[in-house]
Short mmCIF file of C-alpha atoms and ligand atoms in Angstrom, two decimals:
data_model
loop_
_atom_site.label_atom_id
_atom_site.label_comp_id
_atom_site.label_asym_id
_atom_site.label_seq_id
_atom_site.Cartn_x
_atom_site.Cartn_y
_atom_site.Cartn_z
CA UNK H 1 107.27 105.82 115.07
CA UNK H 2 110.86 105.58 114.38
CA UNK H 3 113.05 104.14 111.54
CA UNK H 4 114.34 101.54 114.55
CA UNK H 5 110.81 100.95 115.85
CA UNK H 6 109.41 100.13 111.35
CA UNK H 7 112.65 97.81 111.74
CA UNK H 8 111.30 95.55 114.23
CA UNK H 9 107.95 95.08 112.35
CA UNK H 10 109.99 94.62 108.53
CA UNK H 11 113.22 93.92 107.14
CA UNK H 12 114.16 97.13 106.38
CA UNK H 13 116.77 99.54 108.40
CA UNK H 14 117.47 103.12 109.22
CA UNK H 15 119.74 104.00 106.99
CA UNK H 16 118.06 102.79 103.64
CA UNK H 17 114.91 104.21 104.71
CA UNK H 18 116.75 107.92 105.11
CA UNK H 19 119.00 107.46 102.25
CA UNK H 20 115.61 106.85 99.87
CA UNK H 21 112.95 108.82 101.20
CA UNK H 22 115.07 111.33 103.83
CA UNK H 23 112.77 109.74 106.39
CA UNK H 24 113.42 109.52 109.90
CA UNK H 25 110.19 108.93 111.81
CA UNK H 26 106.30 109.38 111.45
CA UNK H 27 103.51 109.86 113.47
CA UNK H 28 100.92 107.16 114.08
CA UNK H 29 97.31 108.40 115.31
CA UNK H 30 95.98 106.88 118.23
CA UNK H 31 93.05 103.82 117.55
CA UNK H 32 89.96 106.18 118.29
CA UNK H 33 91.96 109.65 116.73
CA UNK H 34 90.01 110.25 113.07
CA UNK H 35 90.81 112.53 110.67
CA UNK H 36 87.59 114.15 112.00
CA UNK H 37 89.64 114.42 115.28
CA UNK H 38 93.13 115.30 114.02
CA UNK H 39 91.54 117.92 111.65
CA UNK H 40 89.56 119.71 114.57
CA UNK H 41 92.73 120.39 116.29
CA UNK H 42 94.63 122.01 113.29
CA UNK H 43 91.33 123.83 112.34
CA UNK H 44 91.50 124.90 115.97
CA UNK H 45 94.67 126.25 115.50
CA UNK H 46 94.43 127.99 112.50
CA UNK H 47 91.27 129.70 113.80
CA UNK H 48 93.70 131.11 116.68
CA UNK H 49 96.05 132.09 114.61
CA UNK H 50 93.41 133.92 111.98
CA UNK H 51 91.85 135.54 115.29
CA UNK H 52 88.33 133.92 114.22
CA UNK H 53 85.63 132.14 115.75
CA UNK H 54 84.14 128.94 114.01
CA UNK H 55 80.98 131.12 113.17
CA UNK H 56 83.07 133.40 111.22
CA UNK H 57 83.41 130.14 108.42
CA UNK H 58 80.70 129.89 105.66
CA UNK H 59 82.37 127.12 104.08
CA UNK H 60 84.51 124.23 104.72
CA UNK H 61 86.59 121.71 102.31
CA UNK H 62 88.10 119.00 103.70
CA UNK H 63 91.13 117.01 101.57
CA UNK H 64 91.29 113.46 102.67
CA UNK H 65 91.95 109.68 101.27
CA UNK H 66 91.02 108.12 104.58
CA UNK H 67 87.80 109.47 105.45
CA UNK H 68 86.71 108.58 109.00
CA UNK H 69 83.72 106.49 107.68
CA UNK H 70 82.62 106.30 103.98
CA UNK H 71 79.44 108.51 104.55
CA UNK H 72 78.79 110.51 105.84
CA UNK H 73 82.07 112.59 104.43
CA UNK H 74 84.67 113.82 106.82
CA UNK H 75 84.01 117.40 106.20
CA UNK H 76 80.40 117.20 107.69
CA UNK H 77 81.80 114.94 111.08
CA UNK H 78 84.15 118.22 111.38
CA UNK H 79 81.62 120.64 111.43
CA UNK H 80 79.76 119.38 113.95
CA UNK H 81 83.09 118.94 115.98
CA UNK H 82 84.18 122.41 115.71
CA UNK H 83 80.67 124.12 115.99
CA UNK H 84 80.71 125.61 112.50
CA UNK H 85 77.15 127.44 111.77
CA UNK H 86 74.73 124.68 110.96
CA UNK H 87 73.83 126.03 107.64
CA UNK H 88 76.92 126.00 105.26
CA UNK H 89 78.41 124.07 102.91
CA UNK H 90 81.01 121.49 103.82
CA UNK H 91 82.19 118.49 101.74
CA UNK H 92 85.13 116.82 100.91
CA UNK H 93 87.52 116.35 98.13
CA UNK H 94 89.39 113.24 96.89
CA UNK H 95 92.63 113.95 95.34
CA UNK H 96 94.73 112.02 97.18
CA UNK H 97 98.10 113.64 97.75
CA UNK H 98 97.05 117.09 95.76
CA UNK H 99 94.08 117.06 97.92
CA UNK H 100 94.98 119.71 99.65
CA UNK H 101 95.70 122.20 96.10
CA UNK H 102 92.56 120.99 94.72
CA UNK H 103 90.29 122.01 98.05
CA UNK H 104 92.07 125.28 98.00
CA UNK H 105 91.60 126.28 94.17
CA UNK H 106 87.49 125.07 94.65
CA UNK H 107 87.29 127.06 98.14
CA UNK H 108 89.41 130.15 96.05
CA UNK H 109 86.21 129.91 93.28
CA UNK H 110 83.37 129.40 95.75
CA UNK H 111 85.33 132.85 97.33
CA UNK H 112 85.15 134.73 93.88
CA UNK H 113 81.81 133.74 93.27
CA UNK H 114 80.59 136.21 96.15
CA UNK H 115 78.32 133.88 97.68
CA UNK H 116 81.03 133.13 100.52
CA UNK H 117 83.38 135.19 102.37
CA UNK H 118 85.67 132.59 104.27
CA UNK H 119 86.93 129.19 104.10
CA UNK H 120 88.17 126.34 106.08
CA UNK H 121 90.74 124.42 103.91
CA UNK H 122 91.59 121.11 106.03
CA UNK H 123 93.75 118.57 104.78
CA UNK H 124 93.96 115.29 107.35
CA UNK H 125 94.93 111.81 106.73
CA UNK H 126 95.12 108.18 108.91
CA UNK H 127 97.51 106.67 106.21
CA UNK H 128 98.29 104.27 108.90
CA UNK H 129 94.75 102.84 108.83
CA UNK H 130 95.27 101.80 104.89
CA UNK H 131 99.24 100.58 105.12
CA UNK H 132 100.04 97.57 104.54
CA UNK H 133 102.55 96.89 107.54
CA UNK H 134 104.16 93.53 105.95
CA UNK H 135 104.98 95.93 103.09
CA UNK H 136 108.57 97.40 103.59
CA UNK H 137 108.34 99.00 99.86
CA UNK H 138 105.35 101.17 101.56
CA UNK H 139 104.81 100.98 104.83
CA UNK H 140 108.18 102.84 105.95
CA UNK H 141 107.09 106.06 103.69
CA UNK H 142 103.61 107.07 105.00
CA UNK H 143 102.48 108.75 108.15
CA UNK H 144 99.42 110.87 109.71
CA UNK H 145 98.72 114.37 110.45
CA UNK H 146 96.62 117.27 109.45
CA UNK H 147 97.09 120.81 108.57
CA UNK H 148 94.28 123.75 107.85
CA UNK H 149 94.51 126.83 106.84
CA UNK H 150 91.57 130.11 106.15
CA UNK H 151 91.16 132.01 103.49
CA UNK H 152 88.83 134.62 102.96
CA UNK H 153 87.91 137.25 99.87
CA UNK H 154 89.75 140.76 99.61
CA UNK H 155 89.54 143.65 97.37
CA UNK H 156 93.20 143.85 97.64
CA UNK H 157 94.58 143.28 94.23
CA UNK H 158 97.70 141.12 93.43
CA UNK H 159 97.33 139.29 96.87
CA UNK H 160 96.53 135.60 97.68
CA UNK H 161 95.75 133.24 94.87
CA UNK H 162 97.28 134.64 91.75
CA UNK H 163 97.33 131.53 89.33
CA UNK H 164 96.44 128.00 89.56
CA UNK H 165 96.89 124.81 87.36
CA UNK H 166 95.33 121.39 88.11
CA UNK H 167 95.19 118.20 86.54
CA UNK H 168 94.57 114.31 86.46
CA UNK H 169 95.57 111.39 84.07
CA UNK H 170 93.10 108.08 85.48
CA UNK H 171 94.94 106.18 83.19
CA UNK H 172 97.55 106.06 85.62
CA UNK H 173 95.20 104.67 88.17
CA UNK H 174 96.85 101.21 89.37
CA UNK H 175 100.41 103.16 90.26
CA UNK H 176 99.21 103.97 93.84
CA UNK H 177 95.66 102.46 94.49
CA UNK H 178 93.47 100.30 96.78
CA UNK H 179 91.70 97.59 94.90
CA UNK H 180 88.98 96.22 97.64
CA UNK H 181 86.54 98.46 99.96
CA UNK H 182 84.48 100.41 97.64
CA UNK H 183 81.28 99.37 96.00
CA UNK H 184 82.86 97.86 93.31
CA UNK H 185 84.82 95.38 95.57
CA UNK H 186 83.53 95.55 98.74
CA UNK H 187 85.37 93.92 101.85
CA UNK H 188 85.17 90.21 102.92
CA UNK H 189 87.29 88.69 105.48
CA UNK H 190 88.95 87.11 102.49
CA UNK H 191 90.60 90.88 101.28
CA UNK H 192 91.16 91.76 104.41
CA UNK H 193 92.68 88.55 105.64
CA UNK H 194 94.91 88.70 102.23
CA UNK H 195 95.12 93.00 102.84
CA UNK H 196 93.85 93.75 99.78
CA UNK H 197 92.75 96.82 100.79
CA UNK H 198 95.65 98.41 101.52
CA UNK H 199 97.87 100.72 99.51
CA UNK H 200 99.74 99.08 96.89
CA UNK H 201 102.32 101.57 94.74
CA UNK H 202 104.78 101.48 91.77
CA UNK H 203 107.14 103.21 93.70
CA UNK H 204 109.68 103.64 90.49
CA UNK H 205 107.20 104.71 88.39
CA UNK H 206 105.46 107.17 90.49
CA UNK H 207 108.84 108.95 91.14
CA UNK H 208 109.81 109.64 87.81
CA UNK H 209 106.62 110.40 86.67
CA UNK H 210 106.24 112.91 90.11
CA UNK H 211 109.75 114.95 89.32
CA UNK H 212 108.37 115.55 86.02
CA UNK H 213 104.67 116.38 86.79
CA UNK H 214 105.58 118.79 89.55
CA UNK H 215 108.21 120.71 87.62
CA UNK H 216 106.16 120.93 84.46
CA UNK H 217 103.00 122.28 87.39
CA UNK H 218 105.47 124.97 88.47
CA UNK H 219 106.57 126.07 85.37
CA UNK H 220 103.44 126.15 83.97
CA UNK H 221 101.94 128.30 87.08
CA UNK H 222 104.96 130.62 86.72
CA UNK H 223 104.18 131.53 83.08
CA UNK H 224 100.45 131.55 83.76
CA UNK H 225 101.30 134.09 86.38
CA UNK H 226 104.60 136.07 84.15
CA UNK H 227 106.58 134.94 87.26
CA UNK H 228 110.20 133.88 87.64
CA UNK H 229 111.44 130.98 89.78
CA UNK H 230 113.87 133.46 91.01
CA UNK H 231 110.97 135.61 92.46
CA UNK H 232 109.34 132.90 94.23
CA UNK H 233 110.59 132.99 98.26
CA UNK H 234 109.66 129.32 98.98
CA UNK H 235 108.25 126.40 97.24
CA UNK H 236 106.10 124.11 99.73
CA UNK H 237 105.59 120.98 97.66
CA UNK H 238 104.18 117.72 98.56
CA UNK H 239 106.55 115.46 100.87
CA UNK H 240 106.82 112.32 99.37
CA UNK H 241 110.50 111.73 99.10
CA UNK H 242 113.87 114.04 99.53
CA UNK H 243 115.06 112.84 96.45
CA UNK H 244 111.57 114.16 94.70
CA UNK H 245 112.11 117.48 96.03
CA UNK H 246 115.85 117.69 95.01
CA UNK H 247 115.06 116.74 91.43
CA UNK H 248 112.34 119.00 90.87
CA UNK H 249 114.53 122.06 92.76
CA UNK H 250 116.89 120.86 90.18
CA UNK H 251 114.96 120.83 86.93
CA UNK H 252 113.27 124.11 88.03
CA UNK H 253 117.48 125.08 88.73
CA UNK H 254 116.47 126.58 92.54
CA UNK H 255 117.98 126.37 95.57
CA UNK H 256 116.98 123.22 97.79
CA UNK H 257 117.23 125.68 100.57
CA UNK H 258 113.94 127.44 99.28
CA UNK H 259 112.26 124.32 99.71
CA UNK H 260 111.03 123.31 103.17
CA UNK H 261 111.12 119.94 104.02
CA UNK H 262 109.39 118.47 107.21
CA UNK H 263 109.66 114.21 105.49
CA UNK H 264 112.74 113.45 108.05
CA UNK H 265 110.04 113.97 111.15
CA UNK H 266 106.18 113.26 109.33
CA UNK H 267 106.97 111.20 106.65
CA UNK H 268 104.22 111.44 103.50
CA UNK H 269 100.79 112.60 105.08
CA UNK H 270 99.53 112.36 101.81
CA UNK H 271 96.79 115.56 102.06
CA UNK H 272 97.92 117.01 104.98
CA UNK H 273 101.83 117.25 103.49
CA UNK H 274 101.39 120.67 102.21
CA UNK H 275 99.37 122.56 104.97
CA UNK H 276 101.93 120.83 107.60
CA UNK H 277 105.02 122.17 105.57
CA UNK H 278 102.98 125.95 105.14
CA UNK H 279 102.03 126.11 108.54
CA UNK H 280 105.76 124.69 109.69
CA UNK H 281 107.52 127.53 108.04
CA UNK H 282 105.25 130.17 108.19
CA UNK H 283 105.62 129.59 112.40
CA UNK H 284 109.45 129.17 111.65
CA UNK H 285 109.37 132.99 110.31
CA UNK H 286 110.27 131.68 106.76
CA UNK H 287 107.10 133.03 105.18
CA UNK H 288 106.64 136.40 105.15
CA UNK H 289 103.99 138.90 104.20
CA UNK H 290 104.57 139.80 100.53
CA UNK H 291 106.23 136.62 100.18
CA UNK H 292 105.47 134.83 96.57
CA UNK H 293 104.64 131.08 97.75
CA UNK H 294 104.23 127.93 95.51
CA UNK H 295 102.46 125.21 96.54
CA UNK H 296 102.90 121.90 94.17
CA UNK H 297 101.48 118.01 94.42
CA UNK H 298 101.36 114.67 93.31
CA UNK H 299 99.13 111.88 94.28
CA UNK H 300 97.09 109.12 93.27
CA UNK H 301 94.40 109.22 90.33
CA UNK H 302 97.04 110.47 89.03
CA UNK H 303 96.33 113.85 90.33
CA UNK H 304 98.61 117.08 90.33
CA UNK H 305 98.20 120.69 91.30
CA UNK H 306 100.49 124.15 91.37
CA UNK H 307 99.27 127.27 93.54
CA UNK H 308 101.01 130.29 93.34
CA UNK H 309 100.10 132.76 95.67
CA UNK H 310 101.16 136.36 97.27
CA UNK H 311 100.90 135.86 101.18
CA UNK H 312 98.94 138.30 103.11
CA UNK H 313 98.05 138.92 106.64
CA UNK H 314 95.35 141.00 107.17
CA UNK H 315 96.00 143.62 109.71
CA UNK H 316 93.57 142.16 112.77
O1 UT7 Q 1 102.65 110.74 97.60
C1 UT7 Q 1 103.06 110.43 96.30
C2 UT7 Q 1 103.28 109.00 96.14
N1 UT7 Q 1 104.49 108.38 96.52
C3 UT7 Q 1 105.73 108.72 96.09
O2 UT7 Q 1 106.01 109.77 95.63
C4 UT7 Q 1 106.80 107.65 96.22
C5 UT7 Q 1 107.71 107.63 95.00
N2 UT7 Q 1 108.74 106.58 95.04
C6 UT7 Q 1 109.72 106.53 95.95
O3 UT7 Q 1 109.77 107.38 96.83
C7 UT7 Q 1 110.78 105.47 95.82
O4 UT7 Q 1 110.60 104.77 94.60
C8 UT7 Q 1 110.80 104.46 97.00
C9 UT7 Q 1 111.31 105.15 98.27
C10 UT7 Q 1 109.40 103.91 97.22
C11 UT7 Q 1 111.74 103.28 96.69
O5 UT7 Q 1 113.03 103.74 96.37
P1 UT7 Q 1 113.85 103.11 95.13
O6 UT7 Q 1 115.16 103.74 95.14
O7 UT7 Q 1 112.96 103.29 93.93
O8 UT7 Q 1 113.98 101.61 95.58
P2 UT7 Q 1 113.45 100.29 94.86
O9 UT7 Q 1 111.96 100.19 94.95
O10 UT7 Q 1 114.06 100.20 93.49
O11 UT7 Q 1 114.11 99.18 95.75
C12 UT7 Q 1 115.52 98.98 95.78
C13 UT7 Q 1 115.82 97.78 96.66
C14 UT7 Q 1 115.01 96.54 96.30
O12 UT7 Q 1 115.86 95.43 96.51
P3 UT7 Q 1 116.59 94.71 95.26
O13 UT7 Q 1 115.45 94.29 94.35
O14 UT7 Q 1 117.45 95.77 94.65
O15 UT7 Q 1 117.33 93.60 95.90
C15 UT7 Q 1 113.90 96.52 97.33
O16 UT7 Q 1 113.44 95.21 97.60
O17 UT7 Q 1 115.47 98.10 98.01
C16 UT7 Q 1 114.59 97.08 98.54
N3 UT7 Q 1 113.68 97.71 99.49
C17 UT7 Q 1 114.00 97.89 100.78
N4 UT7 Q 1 115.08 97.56 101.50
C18 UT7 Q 1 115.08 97.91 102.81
C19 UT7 Q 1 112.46 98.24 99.24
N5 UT7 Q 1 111.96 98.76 100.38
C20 UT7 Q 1 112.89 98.56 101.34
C21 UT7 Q 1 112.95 98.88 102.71
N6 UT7 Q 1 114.07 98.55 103.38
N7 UT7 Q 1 111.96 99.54 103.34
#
């Protein structure tokens, strides 16, 4: 969906929308296409890419704030898409737009702790089913997608996930939220007639508050991990907003060119930002083995996560 196509539906216009967000268009998921759906076909992908078969996966974590249907969760609906082995864990995570950080630190630790040798990370979103679409303030920034990568445990030191910081503030909870649809306010045709259940956001508030978090994350990763900025190839954070991304590449004083930015084509895919950014560049020939990567986020809850990691391609 382009800015000229939004324009028809709100009063809003192409060039405000690019000059605030750097968006140009999104993608809208068919009716009947579910994050269960969308996430099959990146997991599909990334299984190609990894040279696996789904039962080489003993574990799958699946990052999503639009589940397909409340329960079962997501993760589970995938499985049984993709074939995975009937008998391993698979479960999803709610962390909004960090989503995807959080499912990869927790699939990292179920990794160390032996039991598990690889894991599906899958971050997929339908932010189109929870827009408001008489909201210009939101509706123009969000869009749909998925991403997925695998990671798996190695013996070879100083590779992969070298440091990780995550965090939350609920206190913050009302700046992006949806107030009806859960148990505590389930829906009537009342909220839905008045769209209560779609995404509301302090747009103003959550920026500022985002520049900060996610430089703070970085910087804090970096000394966790005796790292430089300057030693870092690319940064693959969150797409929310160009301007985000400029003012933390500024506070953090690094090139916006280290910085991949896919917002002018997908828009925010809340979840599925990061792994569509990773994947994007990695297939662009950006990302290369050896390659120091950081991953950073911001989302609802407020939640917030930094991964750096060393990227490695196991010899097939
Ligand atoms: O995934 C993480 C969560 N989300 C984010 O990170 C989003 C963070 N926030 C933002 O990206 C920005 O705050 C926005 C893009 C949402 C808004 O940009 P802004 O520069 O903060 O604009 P604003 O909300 O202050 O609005 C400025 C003006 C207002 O008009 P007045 O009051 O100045 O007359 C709005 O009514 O722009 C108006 N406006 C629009 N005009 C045309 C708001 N939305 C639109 C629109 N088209 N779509």
């Amino acid at each position: 969906m382009t800015n000229e196509e939004l324009s028809t539906l709100v009063d809003t216009n192409d060039e405000w929308i690019k000059t605030r967000s750097g968006i140009s268009e999104r993608r809208i998921a068919g009716a009947d296409e579910n994050p269960s759906d969308m996430g099959a076909k990146a997991a599909i992908h990334a299984l190609k890419n990894a040279g696996l078969k789904p039962e080489d996966i003993d574990l799958l974590i699946l990052a999503t704030m639009t589940p397909d249907v409340p329960f079962p969760s997501t993760a589970c609906l995938l499985q049984a898409k993709l074939g995975l082995r009937r008998d391993i864990p698979c479960f999803d995570i709610s962390a909004a737009c960090s989503g995807f950080v959080f499912a990869l630190q927790v699939g990292t630790d179920m990794l160390r702790s032996g039991n598990y040798k690889r894991a599906l990370i899958v971050g997929s979103e339908k932010l189109s089913s929870v827009v408001d679409w008489q909201d210009r303030s939101t509706c123009v920034l969000f869009g749909d997608g998925a991403g997925a990568a695998i990671i798996e445990s190695t013996s070879t030191p100083n590779v992969g996930i070298l440091g990780n910081i995550l965090g939350s503030d609920g206190n913050n909870a009302e700046l992006i939220h949806s107030a009806v649809g859960g148990s505590a306010k389930p829906h009537t045709p009342e909220t839905i007639q008045n769209r209560e259940h779609c995404l509301r956001m302090n747009g103003k508030e959550v920026f500022k508050l985002a520049v900060r978090v996610m430089s703070e994350s970085c910087q804090r990763v970096l000394t966790q991990c005796g790292v430089s900025s300057d030693e870092v190839a690319w940064f693959i954070p969150h797409q929310a907003n160009a301007r985000i991304l400029e003012a933390v590449a500024g506070q953090l004083n690094v090139g916006l060119d280290r910085f991949p930015s896919n917002l002018d084509r997908f828009g925010n895919t809340s979840a599925a930002s990061i792994p569509l950014a990773l994947e994007e560049a990695w297939r662009q020939g950006k990302i290369k083995h050896g390659d120091l990567v950081l991953l950073v986020a911001f989302g609802s809850g407020l939640t917030w996560g930094a991964t750096l990691l060393r990227w490695h391609e196991p010899k097939p």
